[in-house]
Amino acid sequence: MDQPQLWVSALTQGSFFGLLGLAYYLVLIGAGFFNIAVGAYASLAGLLTSWLVVEKDFSLWPAIAIALAVTVVVAGATELLVVRPVQRRGRGSELAALVSVTALLFVIAQFAGFEFGYTTLPGQQLLDIEPVQIGGAIITANALIMIVLTFAIFLLLAMLIRTTRAGRLLRAVGDSNPVANMLGLPVHRVRLIAFLLCGLLAGVAGLLFSSQAGVSSSSGLGWAISGFLAVVIGGAGNIIGPLIGGIVLGMLQIFVPYYWGGNATNIVLLVVAAAFFSLRPQGAFAQRVRV
Amino acid sequence: MSTEVSPEHSRAATPGPLTPAPAPSAAPNPSAGRESARRSGVHDKGSLMVAVVIGALLIVWAGNNSYRYSLVQTAALYALIGVGVYIPFVMGGSLSLAYAAYASIGGYSVALIASKTSLPVWLGWFIGAAASAVAAVILGQLTRRLAGLYLACITFLFAQAFQSWLNSASGITGGQSGIGGFRATSIFGWVPHHRAQIVMAVVLVIAVGYAVDRMRLSPWGVTLRAMREVPAAVEASGVRVSMLNLVALGFGAAVAALGGSLFTTVTSVVTPGTFTLNLVFLAVFMALLGGQATPWGAIAGAVLIVELTLNVPSLETSGSLLVAIVVLVVMLVAPTGVLGIVNTGRRRLASVVADRRRADTPIDQSDGDSLA
Amino acid sequence: MTAGDVLLSGRGISKRYGGVVAVDSVDVDVAAGEILGLVGPNGAGKTTLVDLICGAQEADAGTLSLQGRPLDGPSSRRAHRGLARTFQHPQLALSLTVAENLQVGRAARRNSRFGRMIVSGLAGIFRTEPADDLRDIETVAAELGITRLERRADALTLGEQRLVEVGRALCQEPLVLLLDEPFAGSDAESLAGIADIIRSVRDRGHGVILVDHNVDLVASLVDRMMLLESGRVAFVGTAEECLASDEMRRVYFGAADDGRDHGVLRRTAEAVTPSNAGPTASGAQVAADA
Ligand SMILES: Nc1ncnc2c1ncn2[C@@H]1O[C@H](COP(=O)(O)OP(=O)(O)OP(=O)(O)O)[C@@H](O)[C@H]1O
Ligand SMILES: [Mg+2]
């Protein structure tokens, strides 16, 4: 593991998974719900940007703005049109909500495939900076942005959640929806904000990552699982949990294939997930159980 | 009344006070008996008849057209996977996403037995079903205390890992090119061909659908369905719900493995890509689309999905999108699915007819009798 | 089983939720052929105590024994040992029929172990409803006056749901029956029916723990009564003793000597039928109370 270049890759991937995990985390604490459409938001944002630039001759920044706006709208629609009506049905709605959102994930993936094609689209170069060389590693502009932005977003959100009223509300609502409702807290609004933020974060993550690795309509599901694993490994007791989990996951994704070959990755992932689920479902670094 | 009391209850000191209101309770008992008799396996024959007729029509429709053969085979595969999903998912409330892997296990065990051993090939069907069931139980056991998404996640990772393993273990599985050209399944020396294979596939699907429908109505199925809604009450009644859940997952995996064995037997080839991960989503959607009331819903959904995604030329690429959208809409608007809608329509029609008839005869007051 | 043997016995049972001590070192005994009434104001810990006995929640401290043998493990294991319960908020599978909900009470005997669950699932393909199950379900239903077993549970009123819950518990043929507010939402007729059932269960030599807010009704039914307050046992004794006790007045009326008329309690205490009287007599009392 003395390959600096691999570490850079691991960190970049890890940042991506961490951001996805953070998107999960927001909805999890705000609505007590694992929103696996996160993967779909990410792939939608990446695909839409590339498609607008490649097929429709948009310039990059307007394309990004449109893609993020669409993703945020889709995330809001997830809460308003899918999760809320299904959860209102009451008993047994946990499964129904999970399945509806899975169906939504599938709809978005199929729609993206239908509209943007089923092939992998290349990502877009975000900034015109020369790759930086640090130690023995070359860091491309996109990787640099990914890593820096991820850490910035985490810091910012950690502060916001600790210090602002909205952040405290988010946690209060997430702790118990019914109680918060009785106390007259704006449960619906807080939940919606959690979903919108989730969409935005997932969109940014997808954009940044597909600018390096490309993106296809079928990427969403795998990303959804990775983000979920980031939360599970890191634990949802603390906002830094998803970041740590993401980086652990990123290291697995990079180092396992390097040392044991490409097919080993999925098997190692299974083993790691099985170990966490059965031994430490609350995550490696969390004190509080929140499943 | 007192002659019917079970030994346990006959220990009561006085039989009189045991029946609080003798008049009302004496009358309903026979009617209750009649109702239970009706529930126990008469009314599900109707669906069976419909399924047999549709199956026969499918066989006739397939004729000698090899493309239609492959459609029917695919529909049979989807239907078995759909029924496999139905048991733990619709009846038990557990979402597993490893069904592609279970079908693969069924397929590969047939292929391996046929190509690497001289054992009878049908053994592969049983080994595949058993192995899938064991895998499903282990995966379920790992997440037994956790929320539903954990099971979905670990089973998805298993499906992925299994596919990777199939690709990499070329010594056993033939790697990416898989295993092909192996012995056909023979039944007492008779090797079924084309048309017979189609008939067998249809028969198997209908038999499994009927069997699972009977399981649904049996005490076991009743307990499983109650567990989905009120696990605490079922646990308090003396049933380990986590264990029952595992058993349901195992049964579901075994049925899906049968689907894989069937498909592999008919096509005589299996590769890591035969059962794609996308299939998992379609499988989950089948029951939602067709209707959750009975496993026939999953089978109807399978036929519908094959038709939409493979057989309507104008939908070639948008078929899956259409399926996904329809499923989402069904989930949100009509949670009973297509068969549910059909059934409601049928019942409405029946009640309209009945109303007409009843208008001629005075209404029986005791009909509105309720509890207590 | 002769009346008077201690069937169920708990010592020092405790449970706390964060800062709230829901059940505080409670001792409880139920003898064969005895109904123990459990009363107390809202939040006294009655439901929690029932949950702890049945294993729906894990106690922080304390021991339980049934028929002299330790009682522990998950609630399914305790059900096998002979506990059955109803829930304060009825837990019926609403998409199933009444008959199917009753059948859940019979499920345990065929699904006790992993292997048996597999066998029972496969057997279901060939045989839908065993005859003895059907007969027992119908007997219980007739006993409770439940008719039209083919109705879906979501078509029932709350009172009817409670009745079916009692039926499901009875289908388990329990040694000790725990009823959490079985009378809430019932009309006078089904109330009398449930009361009769409770007595007949007692008369068969089983134990009953009866939780309800209707103190008079409980008093008219039970052999002994336990008053819980903030998780602690405030009083335990016969129904008459309990109704007449200062603790009862304090808990329900704020203070023992507030000069208010406690006529309701006193009158009921006098009117309570002795526990050895025939069931019909107290049935009439129950009907009159309601
Ligand atoms: N799951 C829980 N989490 C936290 N506190 C709880 C929980 N269950 C019960 N409590 C608390 O424990 C105490 C006892 O509650 P319990 O439900 O046992 O009372 P009860 O006597 O059954 O009341 P009621 O008559 O209203 O049914 C209450 O203060 C309640 O708030
Ligand atoms: Mg209570």
Short mmCIF file of N, CA and C in Angstrom, two decimals, chain A residues 22-137:
data_model
loop_
_atom_site.label_atom_id
_atom_site.label_comp_id
_atom_site.label_asym_id
_atom_site.label_seq_id
_atom_site.Cartn_x
_atom_site.Cartn_y
_atom_site.Cartn_z
N LEU A 22 -23.48 10.89 2.93
CA LEU A 22 -24.01 12.09 3.58
C LEU A 22 -25.43 12.38 3.11
N ALA A 23 -25.66 12.15 1.82
CA ALA A 23 -27.02 12.35 1.28
C ALA A 23 -28.00 11.41 1.98
N TYR A 24 -27.57 10.16 2.16
CA TYR A 24 -28.41 9.22 2.91
C TYR A 24 -28.65 9.73 4.33
N TYR A 25 -27.53 10.15 4.93
CA TYR A 25 -27.55 10.53 6.34
C TYR A 25 -28.59 11.62 6.60
N LEU A 26 -28.64 12.61 5.70
CA LEU A 26 -29.57 13.72 5.92
C LEU A 26 -31.00 13.23 5.98
N VAL A 27 -31.39 12.39 5.02
CA VAL A 27 -32.77 11.89 5.01
C VAL A 27 -32.98 10.93 6.19
N LEU A 28 -31.90 10.21 6.53
CA LEU A 28 -32.03 9.26 7.64
C LEU A 28 -32.31 9.99 8.95
N ILE A 29 -31.56 11.06 9.23
CA ILE A 29 -31.84 11.74 10.50
C ILE A 29 -33.09 12.60 10.40
N GLY A 30 -33.40 13.10 9.21
CA GLY A 30 -34.57 13.97 9.10
C GLY A 30 -35.87 13.20 8.99
N ALA A 31 -35.83 12.04 8.34
CA ALA A 31 -37.08 11.32 8.08
C ALA A 31 -37.03 9.87 8.52
N GLY A 32 -35.91 9.46 9.10
CA GLY A 32 -35.80 8.07 9.58
C GLY A 32 -35.94 7.06 8.46
N PHE A 33 -35.37 7.36 7.32
CA PHE A 33 -35.66 6.57 6.14
C PHE A 33 -34.41 6.48 5.28
N PHE A 34 -34.06 5.28 4.83
CA PHE A 34 -32.93 5.14 3.90
C PHE A 34 -33.44 5.37 2.49
N ASN A 35 -33.05 6.49 1.92
CA ASN A 35 -33.56 6.83 0.60
C ASN A 35 -32.63 6.32 -0.48
N ILE A 36 -32.91 5.09 -0.98
CA ILE A 36 -31.92 4.53 -1.90
C ILE A 36 -32.01 5.14 -3.30
N ALA A 37 -32.92 6.09 -3.48
CA ALA A 37 -32.93 6.80 -4.75
C ALA A 37 -31.69 7.70 -4.88
N VAL A 38 -30.91 7.82 -3.79
CA VAL A 38 -29.67 8.60 -3.83
C VAL A 38 -28.81 8.23 -5.03
N GLY A 39 -28.67 6.94 -5.27
CA GLY A 39 -27.86 6.48 -6.41
C GLY A 39 -28.41 7.00 -7.72
N ALA A 40 -29.74 7.00 -7.81
CA ALA A 40 -30.36 7.47 -9.04
C ALA A 40 -30.16 8.97 -9.23
N TYR A 41 -30.25 9.73 -8.13
CA TYR A 41 -30.01 11.18 -8.25
C TYR A 41 -28.62 11.42 -8.80
N ALA A 42 -27.65 10.70 -8.23
CA ALA A 42 -26.27 10.92 -8.63
C ALA A 42 -26.07 10.62 -10.11
N SER A 43 -26.61 9.48 -10.55
CA SER A 43 -26.38 9.14 -11.96
C SER A 43 -27.16 10.08 -12.86
N LEU A 44 -28.33 10.52 -12.41
CA LEU A 44 -29.13 11.44 -13.22
C LEU A 44 -28.37 12.75 -13.44
N ALA A 45 -27.80 13.29 -12.37
CA ALA A 45 -27.07 14.54 -12.49
C ALA A 45 -25.90 14.39 -13.45
N GLY A 46 -25.14 13.30 -13.29
CA GLY A 46 -23.98 13.08 -14.15
C GLY A 46 -24.39 12.91 -15.60
N LEU A 47 -25.40 12.08 -15.82
CA LEU A 47 -25.84 11.80 -17.19
C LEU A 47 -26.39 13.05 -17.86
N LEU A 48 -27.21 13.78 -17.13
CA LEU A 48 -27.87 14.94 -17.71
C LEU A 48 -26.83 15.98 -18.13
N THR A 49 -25.84 16.19 -17.28
CA THR A 49 -24.80 17.16 -17.62
C THR A 49 -24.08 16.73 -18.90
N SER A 50 -23.62 15.49 -18.90
CA SER A 50 -22.87 15.02 -20.07
C SER A 50 -23.74 15.07 -21.32
N TRP A 51 -24.98 14.69 -21.17
CA TRP A 51 -25.87 14.65 -22.32
C TRP A 51 -26.11 16.05 -22.87
N LEU A 52 -26.35 16.99 -21.95
CA LEU A 52 -26.58 18.36 -22.39
C LEU A 52 -25.36 18.90 -23.11
N VAL A 53 -24.19 18.59 -22.60
CA VAL A 53 -22.97 19.12 -23.21
C VAL A 53 -22.68 18.40 -24.53
N VAL A 54 -22.75 17.08 -24.53
CA VAL A 54 -22.35 16.32 -25.70
C VAL A 54 -23.41 16.39 -26.81
N GLU A 55 -24.66 16.20 -26.45
CA GLU A 55 -25.70 16.09 -27.47
C GLU A 55 -26.36 17.42 -27.79
N LYS A 56 -26.49 18.27 -26.80
CA LYS A 56 -27.26 19.49 -27.00
C LYS A 56 -26.39 20.74 -27.09
N ASP A 57 -25.07 20.55 -27.06
CA ASP A 57 -24.14 21.66 -27.22
C ASP A 57 -24.30 22.76 -26.19
N PHE A 58 -24.71 22.40 -25.00
CA PHE A 58 -24.72 23.40 -23.92
C PHE A 58 -23.30 23.63 -23.50
N SER A 59 -23.04 24.82 -22.92
CA SER A 59 -21.74 24.95 -22.28
C SER A 59 -21.84 24.38 -20.87
N LEU A 60 -20.68 24.14 -20.26
CA LEU A 60 -20.64 23.28 -19.09
C LEU A 60 -21.47 23.78 -17.91
N TRP A 61 -21.28 25.07 -17.56
CA TRP A 61 -21.88 25.50 -16.29
C TRP A 61 -23.39 25.57 -16.34
N PRO A 62 -23.98 26.08 -17.42
CA PRO A 62 -25.45 26.01 -17.49
C PRO A 62 -25.95 24.56 -17.44
N ALA A 63 -25.22 23.67 -18.08
CA ALA A 63 -25.63 22.26 -18.06
C ALA A 63 -25.63 21.74 -16.63
N ILE A 64 -24.58 22.10 -15.90
CA ILE A 64 -24.50 21.65 -14.50
C ILE A 64 -25.67 22.22 -13.70
N ALA A 65 -25.93 23.49 -13.92
CA ALA A 65 -27.01 24.13 -13.16
C ALA A 65 -28.34 23.44 -13.44
N ILE A 66 -28.60 23.18 -14.72
CA ILE A 66 -29.86 22.52 -15.07
C ILE A 66 -29.92 21.13 -14.44
N ALA A 67 -28.81 20.39 -14.56
CA ALA A 67 -28.80 19.02 -14.05
C ALA A 67 -29.06 19.01 -12.54
N LEU A 68 -28.40 19.91 -11.83
CA LEU A 68 -28.59 19.93 -10.37
C LEU A 68 -30.02 20.33 -10.03
N ALA A 69 -30.56 21.31 -10.78
CA ALA A 69 -31.93 21.73 -10.51
C ALA A 69 -32.90 20.57 -10.71
N VAL A 70 -32.71 19.87 -11.81
CA VAL A 70 -33.60 18.72 -12.09
C VAL A 70 -33.48 17.69 -10.97
N THR A 71 -32.23 17.42 -10.55
CA THR A 71 -32.04 16.41 -9.51
C THR A 71 -32.73 16.81 -8.22
N VAL A 72 -32.59 18.08 -7.85
CA VAL A 72 -33.22 18.54 -6.61
C VAL A 72 -34.74 18.43 -6.72
N VAL A 73 -35.28 18.77 -7.89
CA VAL A 73 -36.73 18.64 -8.07
C VAL A 73 -37.16 17.18 -7.94
N VAL A 74 -36.38 16.29 -8.56
CA VAL A 74 -36.72 14.87 -8.46
C VAL A 74 -36.69 14.41 -7.01
N ALA A 75 -35.70 14.90 -6.27
CA ALA A 75 -35.60 14.50 -4.86
C ALA A 75 -36.81 15.01 -4.07
N GLY A 76 -37.21 16.24 -4.35
CA GLY A 76 -38.41 16.76 -3.68
C GLY A 76 -39.62 15.93 -4.04
N ALA A 77 -39.71 15.55 -5.31
CA ALA A 77 -40.86 14.75 -5.75
C ALA A 77 -40.85 13.39 -5.06
N THR A 78 -39.64 12.87 -4.78
CA THR A 78 -39.57 11.58 -4.08
C THR A 78 -40.33 11.66 -2.76
N GLU A 79 -40.07 12.73 -2.02
CA GLU A 79 -40.75 12.87 -0.73
C GLU A 79 -42.24 13.15 -0.92
N LEU A 80 -42.55 14.13 -1.78
CA LEU A 80 -43.94 14.59 -1.87
C LEU A 80 -44.84 13.57 -2.55
N LEU A 81 -44.35 12.94 -3.62
CA LEU A 81 -45.23 12.09 -4.42
C LEU A 81 -45.10 10.60 -4.08
N VAL A 82 -43.97 10.21 -3.49
CA VAL A 82 -43.79 8.77 -3.26
C VAL A 82 -43.74 8.43 -1.77
N VAL A 83 -42.75 8.95 -1.07
CA VAL A 83 -42.54 8.50 0.31
C VAL A 83 -43.70 8.92 1.22
N ARG A 84 -44.09 10.19 1.14
CA ARG A 84 -45.11 10.67 2.07
C ARG A 84 -46.45 9.95 1.89
N PRO A 85 -46.96 9.85 0.64
CA PRO A 85 -48.24 9.14 0.50
C PRO A 85 -48.16 7.68 0.96
N VAL A 86 -47.04 7.03 0.66
CA VAL A 86 -46.95 5.61 1.03
C VAL A 86 -46.83 5.45 2.54
N GLN A 87 -46.03 6.32 3.17
CA GLN A 87 -45.88 6.20 4.63
C GLN A 87 -47.18 6.53 5.34
N ARG A 88 -48.01 7.34 4.71
CA ARG A 88 -49.27 7.71 5.36
C ARG A 88 -50.21 6.51 5.48
N ARG A 89 -49.94 5.47 4.65
CA ARG A 89 -50.83 4.31 4.72
C ARG A 89 -50.70 3.55 6.03
N GLY A 90 -49.67 3.86 6.78
CA GLY A 90 -49.60 3.28 8.13
C GLY A 90 -48.87 1.96 8.18
N ARG A 91 -49.44 1.01 8.91
CA ARG A 91 -48.79 -0.24 9.25
C ARG A 91 -48.14 -0.92 8.04
N GLY A 92 -46.93 -1.40 8.24
CA GLY A 92 -46.24 -2.11 7.17
C GLY A 92 -45.73 -1.20 6.07
N SER A 93 -45.72 0.12 6.35
CA SER A 93 -45.38 1.03 5.26
C SER A 93 -43.88 1.11 5.05
N GLU A 94 -43.10 0.61 6.01
CA GLU A 94 -41.65 0.68 5.84
C GLU A 94 -41.24 -0.04 4.56
N LEU A 95 -41.75 -1.26 4.41
CA LEU A 95 -41.42 -2.05 3.23
C LEU A 95 -41.99 -1.40 1.98
N ALA A 96 -43.24 -0.93 2.07
CA ALA A 96 -43.87 -0.31 0.91
C ALA A 96 -43.08 0.90 0.46
N ALA A 97 -42.60 1.69 1.42
CA ALA A 97 -41.83 2.88 1.06
C ALA A 97 -40.51 2.47 0.40
N LEU A 98 -39.87 1.46 0.99
CA LEU A 98 -38.61 0.98 0.41
C LEU A 98 -38.82 0.51 -1.03
N VAL A 99 -39.90 -0.25 -1.24
CA VAL A 99 -40.13 -0.79 -2.57
C VAL A 99 -40.50 0.32 -3.56
N SER A 100 -41.32 1.28 -3.10
CA SER A 100 -41.68 2.37 -4.01
C SER A 100 -40.45 3.15 -4.43
N VAL A 101 -39.57 3.40 -3.47
CA VAL A 101 -38.38 4.17 -3.83
C VAL A 101 -37.47 3.34 -4.73
N THR A 102 -37.45 2.02 -4.50
CA THR A 102 -36.69 1.15 -5.41
C THR A 102 -37.27 1.25 -6.82
N ALA A 103 -38.60 1.25 -6.90
CA ALA A 103 -39.24 1.39 -8.20
C ALA A 103 -38.87 2.72 -8.83
N LEU A 104 -38.80 3.76 -7.98
CA LEU A 104 -38.44 5.08 -8.49
C LEU A 104 -37.01 5.05 -9.03
N LEU A 105 -36.11 4.41 -8.27
CA LEU A 105 -34.72 4.27 -8.71
C LEU A 105 -34.68 3.62 -10.09
N PHE A 106 -35.49 2.59 -10.23
CA PHE A 106 -35.54 1.86 -11.50
C PHE A 106 -36.12 2.73 -12.61
N VAL A 107 -37.17 3.48 -12.27
CA VAL A 107 -37.78 4.38 -13.26
C VAL A 107 -36.74 5.38 -13.75
N ILE A 108 -36.02 5.98 -12.80
CA ILE A 108 -35.04 7.00 -13.20
C ILE A 108 -33.96 6.37 -14.07
N ALA A 109 -33.49 5.18 -13.67
CA ALA A 109 -32.44 4.52 -14.44
C ALA A 109 -32.94 4.20 -15.84
N GLN A 110 -34.15 3.66 -15.93
CA GLN A 110 -34.69 3.29 -17.25
C GLN A 110 -34.95 4.53 -18.09
N PHE A 111 -35.45 5.57 -17.43
CA PHE A 111 -35.71 6.80 -18.17
C PHE A 111 -34.41 7.36 -18.71
N ALA A 112 -33.38 7.36 -17.86
CA ALA A 112 -32.09 7.89 -18.29
C ALA A 112 -31.55 7.08 -19.46
N GLY A 113 -31.70 5.75 -19.36
CA GLY A 113 -31.24 4.90 -20.45
C GLY A 113 -31.99 5.19 -21.73
N PHE A 114 -33.29 5.35 -21.61
CA PHE A 114 -34.13 5.58 -22.77
C PHE A 114 -33.82 6.91 -23.42
N GLU A 115 -33.63 7.91 -22.59
CA GLU A 115 -33.48 9.28 -23.08
C GLU A 115 -32.03 9.57 -23.49
N PHE A 116 -31.08 9.12 -22.66
CA PHE A 116 -29.68 9.48 -22.88
C PHE A 116 -28.88 8.33 -23.47
N GLY A 117 -29.51 7.21 -23.70
CA GLY A 117 -28.78 6.07 -24.26
C GLY A 117 -28.25 5.18 -23.16
N TYR A 118 -27.97 3.91 -23.54
CA TYR A 118 -27.57 2.93 -22.54
C TYR A 118 -26.05 2.81 -22.42
N THR A 119 -25.32 3.62 -23.23
CA THR A 119 -23.87 3.51 -23.16
C THR A 119 -23.33 4.45 -22.09
N THR A 120 -22.07 4.24 -21.74
CA THR A 120 -21.44 5.11 -20.76
C THR A 120 -21.06 6.43 -21.42
N LEU A 121 -21.50 7.53 -20.81
CA LEU A 121 -21.14 8.84 -21.33
C LEU A 121 -19.88 9.32 -20.61
N PRO A 122 -18.98 10.01 -21.37
CA PRO A 122 -17.76 10.52 -20.73
C PRO A 122 -18.12 11.67 -19.80
N GLY A 123 -17.34 11.83 -18.74
CA GLY A 123 -17.56 12.96 -17.85
C GLY A 123 -16.97 14.23 -18.42
N GLN A 124 -17.28 15.34 -17.83
CA GLN A 124 -16.80 16.61 -18.33
C GLN A 124 -15.68 17.15 -17.45
N GLN A 125 -14.70 17.75 -18.11
CA GLN A 125 -13.61 18.42 -17.39
C GLN A 125 -14.16 19.66 -16.73
N LEU A 126 -14.07 19.73 -15.41
CA LEU A 126 -14.73 20.83 -14.72
C LEU A 126 -13.92 22.12 -14.74
N LEU A 127 -12.63 22.00 -14.42
CA LEU A 127 -11.80 23.20 -14.39
C LEU A 127 -10.59 22.97 -15.28
N ASP A 128 -10.10 24.04 -15.86
CA ASP A 128 -8.97 23.90 -16.75
C ASP A 128 -7.67 24.08 -15.98
N ILE A 129 -7.39 23.18 -15.06
CA ILE A 129 -6.14 23.26 -14.30
C ILE A 129 -5.27 22.08 -14.72
N GLU A 130 -3.99 22.32 -14.74
CA GLU A 130 -3.07 21.24 -14.99
C GLU A 130 -3.08 20.29 -13.80
N PRO A 131 -2.91 18.99 -14.03
CA PRO A 131 -2.82 18.05 -12.90
C PRO A 131 -1.70 18.47 -11.95
N VAL A 132 -1.93 18.31 -10.68
CA VAL A 132 -0.94 18.70 -9.68
C VAL A 132 -0.13 17.46 -9.31
N GLN A 133 1.14 17.66 -9.03
CA GLN A 133 1.94 16.52 -8.58
C GLN A 133 2.30 16.68 -7.12
N ILE A 134 1.89 15.71 -6.31
CA ILE A 134 2.21 15.75 -4.89
C ILE A 134 2.88 14.43 -4.54
N GLY A 135 4.07 14.49 -4.02
CA GLY A 135 4.80 13.26 -3.77
C GLY A 135 4.94 12.53 -5.08
N GLY A 136 4.65 11.26 -5.11
CA GLY A 136 4.74 10.52 -6.36
C GLY A 136 3.42 10.46 -7.09
N ALA A 137 2.42 11.21 -6.62
CA ALA A 137 1.09 11.04 -7.17
C ALA A 137 0.68 12.22 -8.02
#
